XYZ file of C-alpha atoms in Angstrom:
343
model
C 30.374 5.151 1.332
C 29.607 8.597 3.603
C 26.837 8.415 6.946
C 24.253 10.153 4.694
C 20.638 10.095 6.939
C 18.377 10.373 3.637
C 15.187 10.615 5.417
C 16.174 14.036 7.076
C 16.607 14.904 2.932
C 12.803 15.204 2.982
C 10.103 16.274 4.541
C 7.963 12.911 3.948
C 8.777 9.819 3.951
C 7.701 7.210 1.106
C 4.374 6.989 0.422
C 3.473 10.170 3.298
C 4.866 12.521 0.368
C 1.716 11.080 -1.982
C -0.526 13.821 -3.065
C -3.649 13.865 -1.036
C -6.649 11.789 -2.616
C -8.902 14.302 -3.147
C -6.528 16.372 -4.682
C -6.052 13.914 -7.557
C -8.921 12.759 -8.483
C -8.906 16.724 -8.384
C -7.551 17.085 -11.522
C -7.032 13.756 -13.259
C -11.178 14.651 -13.445
C -9.756 17.204 -16.367
C -8.097 14.746 -18.242
C -9.203 13.470 -21.846
C -11.168 9.772 -21.193
C -8.941 7.321 -23.614
C -11.148 4.054 -25.009
C -10.059 0.687 -25.112
C -11.390 -2.329 -24.946
C -9.066 -4.068 -24.038
C -8.825 -1.671 -21.232
C -10.124 -3.714 -18.326
C -9.060 -1.754 -15.694
C -7.825 2.208 -16.267
C -8.201 5.465 -13.636
C -11.500 5.876 -13.343
C -11.988 3.362 -10.298
C -8.439 4.843 -8.660
C -7.466 0.754 -8.841
C -4.311 -0.514 -7.709
C -3.071 -0.289 -11.234
C -4.359 -0.533 -15.064
C -5.132 -4.017 -17.015
C -5.530 -4.706 -20.525
C -6.254 -7.762 -22.071
C -3.000 -9.227 -24.484
C -5.723 -12.123 -25.168
C -8.484 -14.840 -24.036
C -6.114 -15.953 -21.766
C -3.347 -13.094 -20.470
C -3.642 -9.900 -19.475
C -0.837 -7.241 -18.859
C -0.698 -5.426 -15.386
C 1.259 -1.819 -15.435
C 2.038 0.392 -12.590
C 4.515 2.913 -11.476
C 6.062 3.788 -7.795
C 7.824 6.282 -6.286
C 9.118 7.945 -3.587
C 11.727 9.772 -0.979
C 13.301 7.767 1.116
C 11.522 6.108 4.206
C 14.831 4.329 5.654
C 18.158 5.779 6.554
C 20.288 3.056 5.648
C 20.181 3.179 1.774
C 19.867 -0.856 1.070
C 16.295 -0.348 3.119
C 15.582 2.327 1.189
C 16.050 0.032 -1.999
C 14.171 -2.221 -1.160
C 10.733 -0.778 0.794
C 10.556 1.329 -2.609
C 10.722 -1.740 -4.736
C 8.258 -3.779 -2.290
C 5.881 -1.371 -2.588
C 5.763 -0.942 -6.040
C 5.438 -4.809 -6.475
C 2.886 -4.507 -4.096
C 0.197 -2.949 -6.903
C 0.203 -6.311 -8.762
C 0.128 -8.398 -6.272
C -2.744 -6.288 -5.365
C -4.706 -7.489 -8.090
C -3.735 -11.569 -8.041
C -0.800 -11.344 -10.953
C 2.940 -11.469 -11.142
C 4.871 -8.942 -11.892
C 7.381 -9.883 -14.885
C 9.563 -6.956 -15.503
C 10.477 -4.127 -13.409
C 12.453 -1.022 -14.126
C 14.176 1.346 -12.109
C 13.579 4.768 -11.558
C 15.536 7.419 -10.008
C 16.226 10.753 -8.738
C 19.728 11.719 -7.099
C 21.949 14.392 -5.317
C 24.724 14.771 -8.188
C 26.872 15.717 -5.579
C 26.178 12.354 -3.055
C 28.130 9.664 -2.602
C 27.107 7.028 -5.509
C 28.239 3.746 -3.219
C 24.539 4.965 -1.433
C 22.667 4.974 -4.814
C 24.684 1.517 -5.251
C 23.246 0.216 -2.145
C 19.611 1.802 -3.126
C 19.219 -0.086 -6.797
C 20.614 -3.309 -5.546
C 17.966 -3.349 -2.578
C 15.881 -2.885 -5.059
C 17.535 -5.037 -7.460
C 17.953 -8.813 -4.955
C 13.803 -7.208 -3.878
C 12.605 -7.955 -7.181
C 14.153 -11.296 -7.767
C 12.891 -12.346 -4.816
C 9.616 -11.116 -5.985
C 11.053 -14.307 -9.518
C 10.635 -10.503 -11.918
C 13.288 -9.741 -14.120
C 14.733 -5.792 -13.557
C 15.782 -4.776 -17.302
C 16.627 -0.940 -16.485
C 15.251 2.174 -16.694
C 15.806 6.004 -16.060
C 18.449 8.670 -13.706
C 18.108 12.125 -13.154
C 19.793 14.766 -10.831
C 17.541 15.678 -7.840
C 18.172 17.411 -4.482
C 16.763 15.011 -3.145
C 16.574 11.550 -2.931
C 13.580 9.175 -4.751
C 13.242 5.459 -6.211
C 11.108 3.140 -7.340
C 9.573 0.412 -10.413
C 8.088 0.692 -12.907
C 6.450 -2.915 -13.352
C 4.823 -4.949 -15.739
C 2.874 -8.195 -14.948
C 0.587 -10.732 -15.759
C -2.788 -12.609 -14.998
C -5.853 -14.382 -16.324
C -8.691 -11.497 -17.644
C -11.258 -13.109 -16.511
C -9.046 -13.772 -12.110
C -7.950 -10.671 -11.575
C -8.750 -8.265 -8.583
C -10.164 -5.005 -8.792
C -10.821 -2.623 -5.618
C -14.799 -2.643 -6.116
C -17.041 -5.363 -5.953
C -17.503 -6.400 -1.438
C -21.058 -8.372 -0.744
C -23.289 -7.361 2.581
C -21.679 -10.105 4.193
C -18.304 -10.076 3.379
C -15.628 -9.745 5.872
C -12.153 -7.152 5.636
C -9.087 -9.212 6.422
C -5.822 -7.081 6.219
C -2.571 -9.204 6.253
C 0.405 -6.612 7.645
C 0.180 -4.847 10.839
C -0.739 -0.310 10.464
C 1.294 2.014 11.681
C 5.075 2.171 9.194
C 3.398 6.376 8.718
C 3.133 7.213 12.491
C 6.586 5.214 13.500
C 8.246 6.982 10.500
C 7.166 10.029 11.731
C 8.440 9.196 15.399
C 12.758 8.184 13.471
C 12.080 12.008 11.930
C 11.608 13.651 15.462
C 14.269 10.803 16.826
C 11.924 9.297 19.394
C 11.209 6.016 17.911
C 12.112 3.112 20.116
C 13.997 0.375 18.495
C 11.955 -2.054 18.675
C 8.908 0.302 16.498
C 12.030 0.669 13.926
C 12.454 -3.176 13.529
C 9.187 -3.950 13.075
C 8.041 -1.377 10.703
C 11.416 -1.731 8.096
C 10.977 -5.564 8.502
C 7.007 -5.517 7.639
C 7.273 -2.840 4.637
C 10.513 -4.789 3.126
C 7.920 -7.794 3.053
C 6.665 -8.886 -0.533
C 2.463 -9.300 -0.092
C 3.456 -12.261 -2.485
C 2.778 -15.170 -0.235
C -0.913 -13.218 0.816
C -1.913 -12.411 -2.423
C -0.908 -16.471 -2.521
C -2.701 -17.663 0.113
C -5.854 -15.471 -0.649
C -5.708 -16.910 -4.816
C -6.398 -20.297 -2.947
C -10.491 -18.478 -1.846
C -12.691 -16.374 -3.166
C -11.995 -12.467 -3.552
C -14.606 -9.825 -3.824
C -12.282 -6.872 -3.784
C -8.562 -6.727 -3.344
C -6.286 -3.259 -2.265
C -3.402 -2.499 -1.237
C -2.786 -0.462 1.459
C -0.349 2.932 1.397
C -0.468 5.519 1.392
C -3.859 6.907 1.617
C -4.338 4.359 4.400
C -6.355 2.611 5.340
C -9.376 4.968 5.819
C -9.146 6.150 2.086
C -8.423 2.459 -0.258
C -11.330 1.065 2.790
C -13.459 4.366 1.080
C -13.344 4.076 -2.976
C -13.482 -0.079 -2.115
C -16.589 0.740 -0.800
C -17.929 4.089 -2.855
C -16.967 1.873 -6.317
C -18.615 -1.038 -4.384
C -21.656 0.975 -3.692
C -21.447 -0.508 -0.425
C -20.261 0.687 3.980
C -17.297 -0.546 5.821
C -17.386 -0.452 9.124
C -13.720 -0.704 10.593
C -13.125 -2.400 14.406
C -10.033 -0.443 15.083
C -10.047 -2.683 18.235
C -9.145 -5.629 16.016
C -6.522 -4.179 13.659
C -3.293 -5.157 13.661
C -0.568 -2.448 14.923
C 3.444 -1.956 14.897
C 4.716 -2.000 18.460
C 4.509 1.627 20.021
C 2.023 3.602 17.711
C -0.366 4.054 20.732
C 2.277 5.689 22.615
C 3.655 8.036 19.672
C 0.054 9.081 17.676
C -0.481 9.358 21.745
C 1.614 12.233 21.164
C 0.435 13.703 17.870
C 3.197 11.927 15.928
C 1.069 12.755 13.245
C 1.873 12.698 9.365
C 0.568 14.991 7.292
C -0.709 12.465 4.783
C -3.313 10.969 7.536
C -5.486 14.837 7.692
C -5.561 14.780 3.551
C -6.625 11.242 3.893
C -9.314 11.956 6.639
C -10.595 14.997 4.309
C -11.415 12.891 1.244
C -12.846 9.939 3.999
C -14.748 12.868 5.289
C -16.418 14.164 1.303
C -17.112 10.216 0.900
C -19.159 10.245 4.116
C -17.676 8.026 7.595
C -18.138 8.520 10.957
C -16.072 7.825 13.974
C -16.998 6.564 17.097
C -13.086 5.556 18.016
C -10.352 6.497 20.764
C -9.071 9.443 18.653
C -5.542 7.584 17.836
C -7.453 5.335 16.782
C -9.071 7.261 14.046
C -5.324 8.705 13.224
C -4.559 5.216 12.891
C -7.234 4.147 9.935
C -6.258 7.129 8.038
C -1.909 6.320 8.971
C -0.748 7.026 5.281
C 1.371 3.125 5.667
C 4.284 2.575 2.917
C 4.246 -0.624 1.231
C 1.362 -2.035 3.794
C -0.634 -4.693 3.348
C -3.251 -6.849 1.123
C -7.276 -5.797 2.165
C -9.430 -8.193 0.819
C -13.043 -8.674 0.845
C -14.166 -12.890 1.519
C -16.867 -14.526 2.554
C -17.656 -15.075 5.889
C -16.997 -18.480 5.169
C -14.122 -18.237 4.459
C -12.392 -16.156 6.564
C -11.349 -17.464 9.288
C -9.416 -20.669 7.140
C -7.867 -17.709 4.857
C -6.696 -16.483 8.486
C -4.640 -19.988 9.154
C -2.973 -20.581 6.000
C -1.617 -16.665 7.096
C -0.955 -17.386 10.061
C 1.492 -20.047 8.752
C 3.345 -17.520 6.533
C 4.343 -15.469 9.195
C 1.802 -12.838 8.054
C 0.311 -11.030 10.691
C -3.695 -11.145 9.228
C -6.388 -10.451 10.880
C -10.224 -9.837 10.261
C -11.053 -6.137 10.533
C -14.659 -5.636 10.233
C -16.832 -6.349 7.148
C -19.052 -5.261 4.040
C -22.392 -3.986 4.840
C -25.500 -2.410 2.661
C -25.150 0.829 1.767
C -25.756 3.116 4.966
C -25.776 6.431 5.447
C -22.153 6.898 5.765
C -19.588 5.029 2.701
C -17.660 4.431 6.296
C -17.502 3.204 10.006
C -15.011 3.415 12.297
C -15.344 1.293 15.116
């Protein structure tokens, strides 16, 4: 297999390649509206996936996610892309069941690389307990890979990205900084410690975090991906008609992120995410690098959950027991002038 540095083949890596939330909202608002009494979650709330009721006991979760290489090793890239796509089902409290590959691949590139990408994705689907059932491929100058995933959940017991209540604590189940670390990788300034920590985090399924949270009360939940903590937090706050207060000194952070952010190694997506939050209304008194971290686009990030304050410590203890770096990063308060307060 020829040696190719996959991250050099795309201007933006992973979820940093996503269209900004503000731009996306402007496009989607012009589409026709669809009405079906069994469509429990559609596009209206910018949630992680669609939920369609099949019976009184069963609902289908449907989602799709793919992106450009976020790792030079093709097997790692496949694992990360699959973990990221599967995450939307976990963010709804569901169980992935089937997955289909989505592939774009250069016609002149060694097909052994494609084989490794697909193997990485297949192994991650297998780890999730789902079934890989086919897919679709096209030729493209820039490699891209992801999955369309279908999962199941009870129609009365799935999580939405809104519904947070005053007094809730905000729990985040993975460290932040993958966008900044990947920018440092492209600049060839990254440390091996930061690279390995980011890869481990991005390859980790949100299955264990979902399993812990399902034992408790979850008022709202989303996964933190391309729109960053700030973008997804803004959607949660606006949908819940509340204000989210983020305590940046409590954020779990990947190694060396402060150094890279202070050097200006901030992905372009972070600025798009900040603009989106600014339109909804946010205020910050945090150090600049910590504020940048809040808007850093994550690839295969953790779950952000709003839970009752009295259950937060028990949840953190269980997350620790399954080797997840969960943290209480803020709280939900009554709606104020700004939907997001960063401290």
